[in-house]
């Protein structure tokens, strides 16, 4: 098994993720569900391109989970990210923290 790097993405590739996530956060401030949905689709497209270039990676799964509208979808993505990080002995603190917060939100509903 090839060793997975903790963060293999080149700066230009990751800048695209940052730009889209900023647009998504700004869209959430407008309280426009259509705009937020379109920005999330855009984020998923960028993450898909990075998956095609770099392969599946915990950072990509975690990033998508961070912006999911549904807690169950986020939970599934965080669990996949955690399993992948553990399998490749990568850092998992932020995944575990996000997973914990997601579980707390689910518990409150």
PDB file of N, CA and C in Angstrom:
ATOM      1  N   UNK A   1       0.847  -1.179   0.000  1.00  0.00           N
ATOM      2  CA  UNK A   1       0.000   0.000   0.000  1.00  0.00           C
ATOM      3  C   UNK A   1       0.897   1.249   0.000  1.00  0.00           C
ATOM      4  N   UNK A   2       0.620   2.154  -0.912  1.00  0.00           N
ATOM      5  CA  UNK A   2       1.393   3.389  -1.010  1.00  0.00           C
ATOM      6  C   UNK A   2       1.072   4.288   0.178  1.00  0.00           C
ATOM      7  N   UNK A   3       2.099   4.915   0.719  1.00  0.00           N
ATOM      8  CA  UNK A   3       1.926   5.792   1.879  1.00  0.00           C
ATOM      9  C   UNK A   3       1.171   7.051   1.477  1.00  0.00           C
ATOM     10  N   UNK A   4       0.110   7.338   2.192  1.00  0.00           N
ATOM     11  CA  UNK A   4      -0.701   8.519   1.948  1.00  0.00           C
ATOM     12  C   UNK A   4      -0.102   9.694   2.720  1.00  0.00           C
ATOM     13  N   UNK A   5       0.011  10.824   2.050  1.00  0.00           N
ATOM     14  CA  UNK A   5       0.530  12.033   2.680  1.00  0.00           C
ATOM     15  C   UNK A   5      -0.577  12.738   3.457  1.00  0.00           C
ATOM     16  N   UNK A   6      -0.226  13.370   4.589  1.00  0.00           N
ATOM     17  CA  UNK A   6      -1.255  14.072   5.372  1.00  0.00           C
ATOM     18  C   UNK A   6      -1.969  15.173   4.584  1.00  0.00           C
ATOM     19  N   UNK A   7      -1.231  15.858   3.698  1.00  0.00           N
ATOM     20  CA  UNK A   7      -1.844  16.931   2.908  1.00  0.00           C
ATOM     21  C   UNK A   7      -1.102  17.007   1.567  1.00  0.00           C
ATOM     22  N   UNK A   8      -1.544  16.211   0.588  1.00  0.00           N
ATOM     23  CA  UNK A   8      -0.811  16.140  -0.682  1.00  0.00           C
ATOM     24  C   UNK A   8      -1.156  17.220  -1.700  1.00  0.00           C
ATOM     25  N   UNK A   9      -2.092  18.078  -1.390  1.00  0.00           N
ATOM     26  CA  UNK A   9      -2.652  19.004  -2.371  1.00  0.00           C
ATOM     27  C   UNK A   9      -1.731  20.193  -2.626  1.00  0.00           C
ATOM     28  N   UNK A  10      -1.565  20.531  -3.901  1.00  0.00           N
ATOM     29  CA  UNK A  10      -0.738  21.699  -4.228  1.00  0.00           C
ATOM     30  C   UNK A  10      -1.515  22.968  -3.848  1.00  0.00           C
ATOM     31  N   UNK A  11      -0.794  24.053  -3.578  1.00  0.00           N
ATOM     32  CA  UNK A  11      -1.457  25.290  -3.133  1.00  0.00           C
ATOM     33  C   UNK A  11      -2.547  25.794  -4.082  1.00  0.00           C
ATOM     34  N   UNK A  12      -2.327  25.707  -5.388  1.00  0.00           N
ATOM     35  CA  UNK A  12      -3.348  26.185  -6.337  1.00  0.00           C
ATOM     36  C   UNK A  12      -4.618  25.347  -6.261  1.00  0.00           C
ATOM     37  N   UNK A  13      -4.454  24.033  -6.116  1.00  0.00           N
ATOM     38  CA  UNK A  13      -5.627  23.168  -5.999  1.00  0.00           C
ATOM     39  C   UNK A  13      -6.402  23.474  -4.723  1.00  0.00           C
ATOM     40  N   UNK A  14      -5.687  23.632  -3.617  1.00  0.00           N
ATOM     41  CA  UNK A  14      -6.380  23.871  -2.353  1.00  0.00           C
ATOM     42  C   UNK A  14      -6.979  25.277  -2.313  1.00  0.00           C
ATOM     43  N   UNK A  15      -6.393  26.210  -3.030  1.00  0.00           N
ATOM     44  CA  UNK A  15      -6.952  27.569  -3.097  1.00  0.00           C
ATOM     45  C   UNK A  15      -8.354  27.535  -3.701  1.00  0.00           C
ATOM     46  N   UNK A  16      -8.588  26.643  -4.643  1.00  0.00           N
ATOM     47  CA  UNK A  16      -9.918  26.502  -5.235  1.00  0.00           C
ATOM     48  C   UNK A  16     -10.921  26.049  -4.182  1.00  0.00           C
ATOM     49  N   UNK A  17     -10.510  25.112  -3.319  1.00  0.00           N
ATOM     50  CA  UNK A  17     -11.387  24.649  -2.238  1.00  0.00           C
ATOM     51  C   UNK A  17     -11.690  25.809  -1.305  1.00  0.00           C
ATOM     52  N   UNK A  18     -10.656  26.553  -0.932  1.00  0.00           N
ATOM     53  CA  UNK A  18     -10.858  27.694  -0.031  1.00  0.00           C
ATOM     54  C   UNK A  18     -11.811  28.715  -0.631  1.00  0.00           C
ATOM     55  N   UNK A  19     -11.637  29.018  -1.912  1.00  0.00           N
ATOM     56  CA  UNK A  19     -12.507  30.003  -2.568  1.00  0.00           C
ATOM     57  C   UNK A  19     -13.971  29.559  -2.543  1.00  0.00           C
ATOM     58  N   UNK A  20     -14.209  28.300  -2.860  1.00  0.00           N
ATOM     59  CA  UNK A  20     -15.584  27.803  -2.892  1.00  0.00           C
ATOM     60  C   UNK A  20     -16.174  27.753  -1.483  1.00  0.00           C
ATOM     61  N   UNK A  21     -15.378  27.354  -0.495  1.00  0.00           N
ATOM     62  CA  UNK A  21     -15.918  27.301   0.869  1.00  0.00           C
ATOM     63  C   UNK A  21     -16.232  28.708   1.384  1.00  0.00           C
ATOM     64  N   UNK A  22     -15.446  29.683   1.018  1.00  0.00           N
ATOM     65  CA  UNK A  22     -15.742  31.069   1.401  1.00  0.00           C
ATOM     66  C   UNK A  22     -17.060  31.507   0.765  1.00  0.00           C
ATOM     67  N   UNK A  23     -17.247  31.170  -0.514  1.00  0.00           N
ATOM     68  CA  UNK A  23     -18.507  31.500  -1.186  1.00  0.00           C
ATOM     69  C   UNK A  23     -19.688  30.804  -0.512  1.00  0.00           C
ATOM     70  N   UNK A  24     -19.456  29.571  -0.075  1.00  0.00           N
ATOM     71  CA  UNK A  24     -20.524  28.817   0.600  1.00  0.00           C
ATOM     72  C   UNK A  24     -20.879  29.441   1.946  1.00  0.00           C
ATOM     73  N   UNK A  25     -19.885  29.839   2.694  1.00  0.00           N
ATOM     74  CA  UNK A  25     -20.135  30.505   3.979  1.00  0.00           C
ATOM     75  C   UNK A  25     -20.861  31.827   3.750  1.00  0.00           C
ATOM     76  N   UNK A  26     -20.425  32.584   2.760  1.00  0.00           N
ATOM     77  CA  UNK A  26     -21.101  33.853   2.450  1.00  0.00           C
ATOM     78  C   UNK A  26     -22.540  33.612   2.007  1.00  0.00           C
ATOM     79  N   UNK A  27     -22.775  32.549   1.261  1.00  0.00           N
ATOM     80  CA  UNK A  27     -24.137  32.228   0.825  1.00  0.00           C
ATOM     81  C   UNK A  27     -25.013  31.884   2.021  1.00  0.00           C
ATOM     82  N   UNK A  28     -24.435  31.233   3.014  1.00  0.00           N
ATOM     83  CA  UNK A  28     -25.231  30.885   4.197  1.00  0.00           C
ATOM     84  C   UNK A  28     -25.672  32.137   4.949  1.00  0.00           C
ATOM     85  N   UNK A  29     -24.907  33.201   4.851  1.00  0.00           N
ATOM     86  CA  UNK A  29     -25.270  34.455   5.517  1.00  0.00           C
ATOM     87  C   UNK A  29     -26.450  35.139   4.826  1.00  0.00           C
ATOM     88  N   UNK A  30     -26.695  34.803   3.570  1.00  0.00           N
ATOM     89  CA  UNK A  30     -27.811  35.413   2.839  1.00  0.00           C
ATOM     90  C   UNK A  30     -29.131  34.709   3.107  1.00  0.00           C
ATOM     91  N   UNK A  31     -29.057  33.555   3.749  1.00  0.00           N
ATOM     92  CA  UNK A  31     -30.245  32.751   4.045  1.00  0.00           C
ATOM     93  C   UNK A  31     -31.010  32.431   2.763  1.00  0.00           C
ATOM     94  N   UNK A  32     -30.242  32.105   1.704  1.00  0.00           N
ATOM     95  CA  UNK A  32     -30.811  31.743   0.409  1.00  0.00           C
ATOM     96  C   UNK A  32     -30.501  30.273   0.148  1.00  0.00           C
ATOM     97  N   UNK A  33     -31.461  29.380   0.409  1.00  0.00           N
ATOM     98  CA  UNK A  33     -31.206  27.944   0.257  1.00  0.00           C
ATOM     99  C   UNK A  33     -30.744  27.546  -1.149  1.00  0.00           C
ATOM    100  N   UNK A  34     -31.259  28.194  -2.175  1.00  0.00           N
ATOM    101  CA  UNK A  34     -30.868  27.862  -3.548  1.00  0.00           C
ATOM    102  C   UNK A  34     -29.409  28.208  -3.800  1.00  0.00           C
ATOM    103  N   UNK A  35     -28.994  29.362  -3.322  1.00  0.00           N
ATOM    104  CA  UNK A  35     -27.605  29.777  -3.488  1.00  0.00           C
ATOM    105  C   UNK A  35     -26.677  28.858  -2.694  1.00  0.00           C
ATOM    106  N   UNK A  36     -27.072  28.521  -1.475  1.00  0.00           N
ATOM    107  CA  UNK A  36     -26.252  27.630  -0.649  1.00  0.00           C
ATOM    108  C   UNK A  36     -26.130  26.257  -1.320  1.00  0.00           C
ATOM    109  N   UNK A  37     -27.220  25.757  -1.861  1.00  0.00           N
ATOM    110  CA  UNK A  37     -27.203  24.450  -2.525  1.00  0.00           C
ATOM    111  C   UNK A  37     -26.296  24.466  -3.751  1.00  0.00           C
ATOM    112  N   UNK A  38     -26.361  25.529  -4.522  1.00  0.00           N
ATOM    113  CA  UNK A  38     -25.519  25.603  -5.720  1.00  0.00           C
ATOM    114  C   UNK A  38     -24.036  25.705  -5.350  1.00  0.00           C
ATOM    115  N   UNK A  39     -23.732  26.417  -4.286  1.00  0.00           N
ATOM    116  CA  UNK A  39     -22.336  26.513  -3.829  1.00  0.00           C
ATOM    117  C   UNK A  39     -21.845  25.166  -3.298  1.00  0.00           C
ATOM    118  N   UNK A  40     -22.732  24.413  -2.634  1.00  0.00           N
ATOM    119  CA  UNK A  40     -22.344  23.099  -2.132  1.00  0.00           C
ATOM    120  C   UNK A  40     -22.073  22.141  -3.291  1.00  0.00           C
ATOM    121  N   UNK A  41     -22.897  22.210  -4.334  1.00  0.00           N
ATOM    122  CA  UNK A  41     -22.665  21.394  -5.531  1.00  0.00           C
ATOM    123  C   UNK A  41     -21.323  21.771  -6.151  1.00  0.00           C
ATOM    124  N   UNK A  42     -21.018  23.050  -6.168  1.00  0.00           N
ATOM    125  CA  UNK A  42     -19.741  23.518  -6.694  1.00  0.00           C
ATOM    126  C   UNK A  42     -18.581  22.963  -5.852  1.00  0.00           C
ATOM    127  N   UNK A  43     -18.737  22.981  -4.525  1.00  0.00           N
ATOM    128  CA  UNK A  43     -17.710  22.418  -3.645  1.00  0.00           C
ATOM    129  C   UNK A  43     -17.529  20.932  -3.932  1.00  0.00           C
ATOM    130  N   UNK A  44     -18.620  20.206  -4.075  1.00  0.00           N
ATOM    131  CA  UNK A  44     -18.526  18.780  -4.361  1.00  0.00           C
ATOM    132  C   UNK A  44     -17.809  18.526  -5.692  1.00  0.00           C
ATOM    133  N   UNK A  45     -18.030  19.385  -6.669  1.00  0.00           N
ATOM    134  CA  UNK A  45     -17.356  19.238  -7.966  1.00  0.00           C
ATOM    135  C   UNK A  45     -15.850  19.440  -7.818  1.00  0.00           C
ATOM    136  N   UNK A  46     -15.463  20.467  -7.081  1.00  0.00           N
ATOM    137  CA  UNK A  46     -14.028  20.724  -6.866  1.00  0.00           C
ATOM    138  C   UNK A  46     -13.392  19.566  -6.100  1.00  0.00           C
ATOM    139  N   UNK A  47     -14.076  19.089  -5.049  1.00  0.00           N
ATOM    140  CA  UNK A  47     -13.554  17.956  -4.286  1.00  0.00           C
ATOM    141  C   UNK A  47     -13.475  16.710  -5.158  1.00  0.00           C
ATOM    142  N   UNK A  48     -14.425  16.531  -6.055  1.00  0.00           N
ATOM    143  CA  UNK A  48     -14.388  15.406  -6.990  1.00  0.00           C
ATOM    144  C   UNK A  48     -13.188  15.471  -7.921  1.00  0.00           C
ATOM    145  N   UNK A  49     -12.876  16.669  -8.393  1.00  0.00           N
ATOM    146  CA  UNK A  49     -11.690  16.845  -9.238  1.00  0.00           C
ATOM    147  C   UNK A  49     -10.417  16.496  -8.469  1.00  0.00           C
ATOM    148  N   UNK A  50     -10.374  16.900  -7.196  1.00  0.00           N
ATOM    149  CA  UNK A  50      -9.196  16.578  -6.388  1.00  0.00           C
ATOM    150  C   UNK A  50      -9.117  15.078  -6.107  1.00  0.00           C
ATOM    151  N   UNK A  51     -10.254  14.430  -5.933  1.00  0.00           N
ATOM    152  CA  UNK A  51     -10.256  12.964  -5.757  1.00  0.00           C
ATOM    153  C   UNK A  51      -9.710  12.283  -7.009  1.00  0.00           C
ATOM    154  N   UNK A  52     -10.114  12.785  -8.166  1.00  0.00           N
ATOM    155  CA  UNK A  52      -9.631  12.204  -9.419  1.00  0.00           C
ATOM    156  C   UNK A  52      -8.120  12.391  -9.565  1.00  0.00           C
ATOM    157  N   UNK A  53      -7.618  13.498  -9.080  1.00  0.00           N
ATOM    158  CA  UNK A  53      -6.188  13.806  -9.215  1.00  0.00           C
ATOM    159  C   UNK A  53      -5.347  13.135  -8.131  1.00  0.00           C
ATOM    160  N   UNK A  54      -5.836  13.147  -6.868  1.00  0.00           N
ATOM    161  CA  UNK A  54      -5.036  12.686  -5.735  1.00  0.00           C
ATOM    162  C   UNK A  54      -5.531  11.376  -5.115  1.00  0.00           C
ATOM    163  N   UNK A  55      -6.721  10.938  -5.471  1.00  0.00           N
ATOM    164  CA  UNK A  55      -7.330   9.781  -4.831  1.00  0.00           C
ATOM    165  C   UNK A  55      -8.144  10.221  -3.624  1.00  0.00           C
ATOM    166  N   UNK A  56      -8.907   9.270  -3.080  1.00  0.00           N
ATOM    167  CA  UNK A  56      -9.706   9.575  -1.893  1.00  0.00           C
ATOM    168  C   UNK A  56      -8.771   9.944  -0.750  1.00  0.00           C
ATOM    169  N   UNK A  57      -9.167  10.914   0.047  1.00  0.00           N
ATOM    170  CA  UNK A  57      -8.310  11.402   1.132  1.00  0.00           C
ATOM    171  C   UNK A  57      -9.192  11.886   2.278  1.00  0.00           C
ATOM    172  N   UNK A  58      -8.770  11.645   3.530  1.00  0.00           N
ATOM    173  CA  UNK A  58      -9.574  12.088   4.679  1.00  0.00           C
ATOM    174  C   UNK A  58      -9.888  13.579   4.668  1.00  0.00           C
ATOM    175  N   UNK A  59      -8.960  14.395   4.225  1.00  0.00           N
ATOM    176  CA  UNK A  59      -9.184  15.845   4.203  1.00  0.00           C
ATOM    177  C   UNK A  59     -10.354  16.195   3.272  1.00  0.00           C
ATOM    178  N   UNK A  60     -10.455  15.497   2.153  1.00  0.00           N
ATOM    179  CA  UNK A  60     -11.547  15.766   1.219  1.00  0.00           C
ATOM    180  C   UNK A  60     -12.882  15.342   1.805  1.00  0.00           C
ATOM    181  N   UNK A  61     -12.907  14.173   2.432  1.00  0.00           N
ATOM    182  CA  UNK A  61     -14.135  13.705   3.070  1.00  0.00           C
ATOM    183  C   UNK A  61     -14.562  14.635   4.206  1.00  0.00           C
ATOM    184  N   UNK A  62     -13.601  15.023   5.024  1.00  0.00           N
ATOM    185  CA  UNK A  62     -13.906  15.913   6.156  1.00  0.00           C
ATOM    186  C   UNK A  62     -14.401  17.270   5.673  1.00  0.00           C
ATOM    187  N   UNK A  63     -13.778  17.796   4.639  1.00  0.00           N
ATOM    188  CA  UNK A  63     -14.190  19.097   4.112  1.00  0.00           C
ATOM    189  C   UNK A  63     -15.626  19.039   3.599  1.00  0.00           C
ATOM    190  N   UNK A  64     -15.948  17.988   2.867  1.00  0.00           N
ATOM    191  CA  UNK A  64     -17.323  17.854   2.379  1.00  0.00           C
ATOM    192  C   UNK A  64     -18.300  17.720   3.553  1.00  0.00           C
ATOM    193  N   UNK A  65     -17.925  16.911   4.546  1.00  0.00           N
ATOM    194  CA  UNK A  65     -18.792  16.713   5.716  1.00  0.00           C
ATOM    195  C   UNK A  65     -19.029  18.023   6.459  1.00  0.00           C
ATOM    196  N   UNK A  66     -18.021  18.870   6.521  1.00  0.00           N
ATOM    197  CA  UNK A  66     -18.145  20.147   7.227  1.00  0.00           C
ATOM    198  C   UNK A  66     -19.252  21.030   6.655  1.00  0.00           C
ATOM    199  N   UNK A  67     -19.572  20.837   5.388  1.00  0.00           N
ATOM    200  CA  UNK A  67     -20.524  21.726   4.724  1.00  0.00           C
ATOM    201  C   UNK A  67     -21.827  21.053   4.335  1.00  0.00           C
ATOM    202  N   UNK A  68     -21.985  19.792   4.688  1.00  0.00           N
ATOM    203  CA  UNK A  68     -23.245  19.085   4.389  1.00  0.00           C
ATOM    204  C   UNK A  68     -24.394  19.727   5.141  1.00  0.00           C
ATOM    205  N   UNK A  69     -25.542  19.696   4.525  1.00  0.00           N
ATOM    206  CA  UNK A  69     -26.737  20.229   5.158  1.00  0.00           C
ATOM    207  C   UNK A  69     -27.321  19.238   6.160  1.00  0.00           C
ATOM    208  N   UNK A  70     -27.182  17.961   5.890  1.00  0.00           N
ATOM    209  CA  UNK A  70     -27.759  16.940   6.750  1.00  0.00           C
ATOM    210  C   UNK A  70     -26.740  16.325   7.690  1.00  0.00           C
ATOM    211  N   UNK A  71     -27.132  16.196   8.949  1.00  0.00           N
ATOM    212  CA  UNK A  71     -26.224  15.632   9.959  1.00  0.00           C
ATOM    213  C   UNK A  71     -25.875  14.175   9.672  1.00  0.00           C
ATOM    214  N   UNK A  72     -26.830  13.401   9.170  1.00  0.00           N
ATOM    215  CA  UNK A  72     -26.549  11.991   8.898  1.00  0.00           C
ATOM    216  C   UNK A  72     -25.537  11.831   7.765  1.00  0.00           C
ATOM    217  N   UNK A  73     -25.653  12.674   6.755  1.00  0.00           N
ATOM    218  CA  UNK A  73     -24.682  12.652   5.666  1.00  0.00           C
ATOM    219  C   UNK A  73     -23.298  13.053   6.178  1.00  0.00           C
ATOM    220  N   UNK A  74     -23.254  14.084   7.015  1.00  0.00           N
ATOM    221  CA  UNK A  74     -21.981  14.501   7.616  1.00  0.00           C
ATOM    222  C   UNK A  74     -21.384  13.378   8.448  1.00  0.00           C
ATOM    223  N   UNK A  75     -22.210  12.742   9.237  1.00  0.00           N
ATOM    224  CA  UNK A  75     -21.763  11.649  10.097  1.00  0.00           C
ATOM    225  C   UNK A  75     -21.119  10.538   9.268  1.00  0.00           C
ATOM    226  N   UNK A  76     -21.758  10.170   8.177  1.00  0.00           N
ATOM    227  CA  UNK A  76     -21.222   9.113   7.317  1.00  0.00           C
ATOM    228  C   UNK A  76     -19.870   9.524   6.729  1.00  0.00           C
ATOM    229  N   UNK A  77     -19.760  10.773   6.275  1.00  0.00           N
ATOM    230  CA  UNK A  77     -18.497  11.245   5.696  1.00  0.00           C
ATOM    231  C   UNK A  77     -17.392  11.338   6.746  1.00  0.00           C
ATOM    232  N   UNK A  78     -17.725  11.827   7.947  1.00  0.00           N
ATOM    233  CA  UNK A  78     -16.715  11.880   9.015  1.00  0.00           C
ATOM    234  C   UNK A  78     -16.240  10.476   9.380  1.00  0.00           C
ATOM    235  N   UNK A  79     -17.159   9.517   9.433  1.00  0.00           N
ATOM    236  CA  UNK A  79     -16.768   8.140   9.743  1.00  0.00           C
ATOM    237  C   UNK A  79     -15.854   7.566   8.667  1.00  0.00           C
ATOM    238  N   UNK A  80     -16.159   7.840   7.411  1.00  0.00           N
ATOM    239  CA  UNK A  80     -15.278   7.386   6.319  1.00  0.00           C
ATOM    240  C   UNK A  80     -13.911   8.055   6.409  1.00  0.00           C
ATOM    241  N   UNK A  81     -13.901   9.357   6.717  1.00  0.00           N
ATOM    242  CA  UNK A  81     -12.633  10.080   6.850  1.00  0.00           C
ATOM    243  C   UNK A  81     -11.801   9.504   7.991  1.00  0.00           C
ATOM    244  N   UNK A  82     -12.460   9.229   9.105  1.00  0.00           N
ATOM    245  CA  UNK A  82     -11.760   8.683  10.272  1.00  0.00           C
ATOM    246  C   UNK A  82     -11.182   7.302   9.959  1.00  0.00           C
ATOM    247  N   UNK A  83     -11.960   6.453   9.323  1.00  0.00           N
ATOM    248  CA  UNK A  83     -11.475   5.112   8.977  1.00  0.00           C
ATOM    249  C   UNK A  83     -10.291   5.182   8.028  1.00  0.00           C
ATOM    250  N   UNK A  84     -10.348   6.079   7.062  1.00  0.00           N
ATOM    251  CA  UNK A  84      -9.252   6.230   6.101  1.00  0.00           C
ATOM    252  C   UNK A  84      -8.004   6.788   6.783  1.00  0.00           C
ATOM    253  N   UNK A  85      -8.197   7.760   7.656  1.00  0.00           N
ATOM    254  CA  UNK A  85      -7.055   8.328   8.394  1.00  0.00           C
ATOM    255  C   UNK A  85      -6.405   7.263   9.272  1.00  0.00           C
ATOM    256  N   UNK A  86      -7.223   6.476   9.947  1.00  0.00           N
ATOM    257  CA  UNK A  86      -6.678   5.417  10.802  1.00  0.00           C
ATOM    258  C   UNK A  86      -5.934   4.373   9.971  1.00  0.00           C
ATOM    259  N   UNK A  87      -6.494   4.003   8.831  1.00  0.00           N
ATOM    260  CA  UNK A  87      -5.874   2.993   7.973  1.00  0.00           C
ATOM    261  C   UNK A  87      -4.506   3.440   7.463  1.00  0.00           C
ATOM    262  N   UNK A  88      -4.349   4.749   7.299  1.00  0.00           N
ATOM    263  CA  UNK A  88      -3.089   5.284   6.763  1.00  0.00           C
ATOM    264  C   UNK A  88      -2.257   5.999   7.816  1.00  0.00           C
ATOM    265  N   UNK A  89      -2.643   5.856   9.063  1.00  0.00           N
ATOM    266  CA  UNK A  89      -1.921   6.463  10.185  1.00  0.00           C
ATOM    267  C   UNK A  89      -1.705   7.966   9.978  1.00  0.00           C
ATOM    268  N   UNK A  90      -2.789   8.639   9.617  1.00  0.00           N
ATOM    269  CA  UNK A  90      -2.774  10.085   9.420  1.00  0.00           C
ATOM    270  C   UNK A  90      -3.408  10.772  10.621  1.00  0.00           C
ATOM    271  N   UNK A  91      -3.138  12.066  10.801  1.00  0.00           N
ATOM    272  CA  UNK A  91      -3.768  12.805  11.906  1.00  0.00           C
ATOM    273  C   UNK A  91      -5.283  12.727  11.810  1.00  0.00           C
ATOM    274  N   UNK A  92      -5.909  12.586  12.969  1.00  0.00           N
ATOM    275  CA  UNK A  92      -7.366  12.461  12.977  1.00  0.00           C
ATOM    276  C   UNK A  92      -8.037  13.332  14.024  1.00  0.00           C
ATOM    277  N   UNK A  93      -7.283  14.195  14.682  1.00  0.00           N
ATOM    278  CA  UNK A  93      -7.853  15.031  15.737  1.00  0.00           C
ATOM    279  C   UNK A  93      -9.008  15.897  15.248  1.00  0.00           C
ATOM    280  N   UNK A  94      -8.826  16.564  14.111  1.00  0.00           N
ATOM    281  CA  UNK A  94      -9.897  17.456  13.644  1.00  0.00           C
ATOM    282  C   UNK A  94     -11.116  16.651  13.192  1.00  0.00           C
ATOM    283  N   UNK A  95     -10.880  15.474  12.622  1.00  0.00           N
ATOM    284  CA  UNK A  95     -11.998  14.627  12.218  1.00  0.00           C
ATOM    285  C   UNK A  95     -12.785  14.187  13.450  1.00  0.00           C
ATOM    286  N   UNK A  96     -12.065  13.746  14.472  1.00  0.00           N
ATOM    287  CA  UNK A  96     -12.723  13.294  15.694  1.00  0.00           C
ATOM    288  C   UNK A  96     -13.501  14.426  16.360  1.00  0.00           C
ATOM    289  N   UNK A  97     -12.928  15.616  16.357  1.00  0.00           N
ATOM    290  CA  UNK A  97     -13.607  16.765  16.946  1.00  0.00           C
ATOM    291  C   UNK A  97     -14.892  17.096  16.178  1.00  0.00           C
ATOM    292  N   UNK A  98     -14.803  17.103  14.874  1.00  0.00           N
ATOM    293  CA  UNK A  98     -15.977  17.384  14.050  1.00  0.00           C
ATOM    294  C   UNK A  98     -17.022  16.284  14.187  1.00  0.00           C
ATOM    295  N   UNK A  99     -16.567  15.044  14.255  1.00  0.00           N
ATOM    296  CA  UNK A  99     -17.476  13.918  14.435  1.00  0.00           C
ATOM    297  C   UNK A  99     -18.206  14.025  15.771  1.00  0.00           C
ATOM    298  N   UNK A 100     -17.471  14.371  16.802  1.00  0.00           N
ATOM    299  CA  UNK A 100     -18.068  14.541  18.130  1.00  0.00           C
ATOM    300  C   UNK A 100     -19.142  15.636  18.110  1.00  0.00           C
ATOM    301  N   UNK A 101     -18.828  16.767  17.495  1.00  0.00           N
ATOM    302  CA  UNK A 101     -19.796  17.868  17.411  1.00  0.00           C
ATOM    303  C   UNK A 101     -21.040  17.439  16.622  1.00  0.00           C
ATOM    304  N   UNK A 102     -20.838  16.683  15.571  1.00  0.00           N
ATOM    305  CA  UNK A 102     -21.957  16.192  14.770  1.00  0.00           C
ATOM    306  C   UNK A 102     -22.837  15.267  15.599  1.00  0.00           C
ATOM    307  N   UNK A 103     -22.222  14.375  16.350  1.00  0.00           N
ATOM    308  CA  UNK A 103     -22.987  13.466  17.204  1.00  0.00           C
ATOM    309  C   UNK A 103     -23.778  14.230  18.268  1.00  0.00           C
ATOM    310  N   UNK A 104     -23.187  15.280  18.813  1.00  0.00           N
ATOM    311  CA  UNK A 104     -23.901  16.088  19.796  1.00  0.00           C
ATOM    312  C   UNK A 104     -25.119  16.780  19.175  1.00  0.00           C
ATOM    313  N   UNK A 105     -24.954  17.292  17.970  1.00  0.00           N
ATOM    314  CA  UNK A 105     -26.095  17.929  17.288  1.00  0.00           C
ATOM    315  C   UNK A 105     -27.193  16.913  17.019  1.00  0.00           C
ATOM    316  N   UNK A 106     -26.820  15.714  16.616  1.00  0.00           N
ATOM    317  CA  UNK A 106     -27.811  14.663  16.364  1.00  0.00           C
ATOM    318  C   UNK A 106     -28.538  14.273  17.645  1.00  0.00           C
ATOM    319  N   UNK A 107     -27.810  14.229  18.723  1.00  0.00           N
ATOM    320  CA  UNK A 107     -28.400  13.841  20.003  1.00  0.00           C
ATOM    321  C   UNK A 107     -29.444  14.851  20.467  1.00  0.00           C
ATOM    322  N   UNK A 108     -29.222  16.124  20.137  1.00  0.00           N
ATOM    323  CA  UNK A 108     -30.138  17.190  20.564  1.00  0.00           C
ATOM    324  C   UNK A 108     -31.433  17.209  19.760  1.00  0.00           C
ATOM    325  N   UNK A 109     -31.433  16.544  18.620  1.00  0.00           N
ATOM    326  CA  UNK A 109     -32.644  16.573  17.777  1.00  0.00           C
ATOM    327  C   UNK A 109     -33.606  15.471  18.130  1.00  0.00           C
TER     328      UNK A 109
END
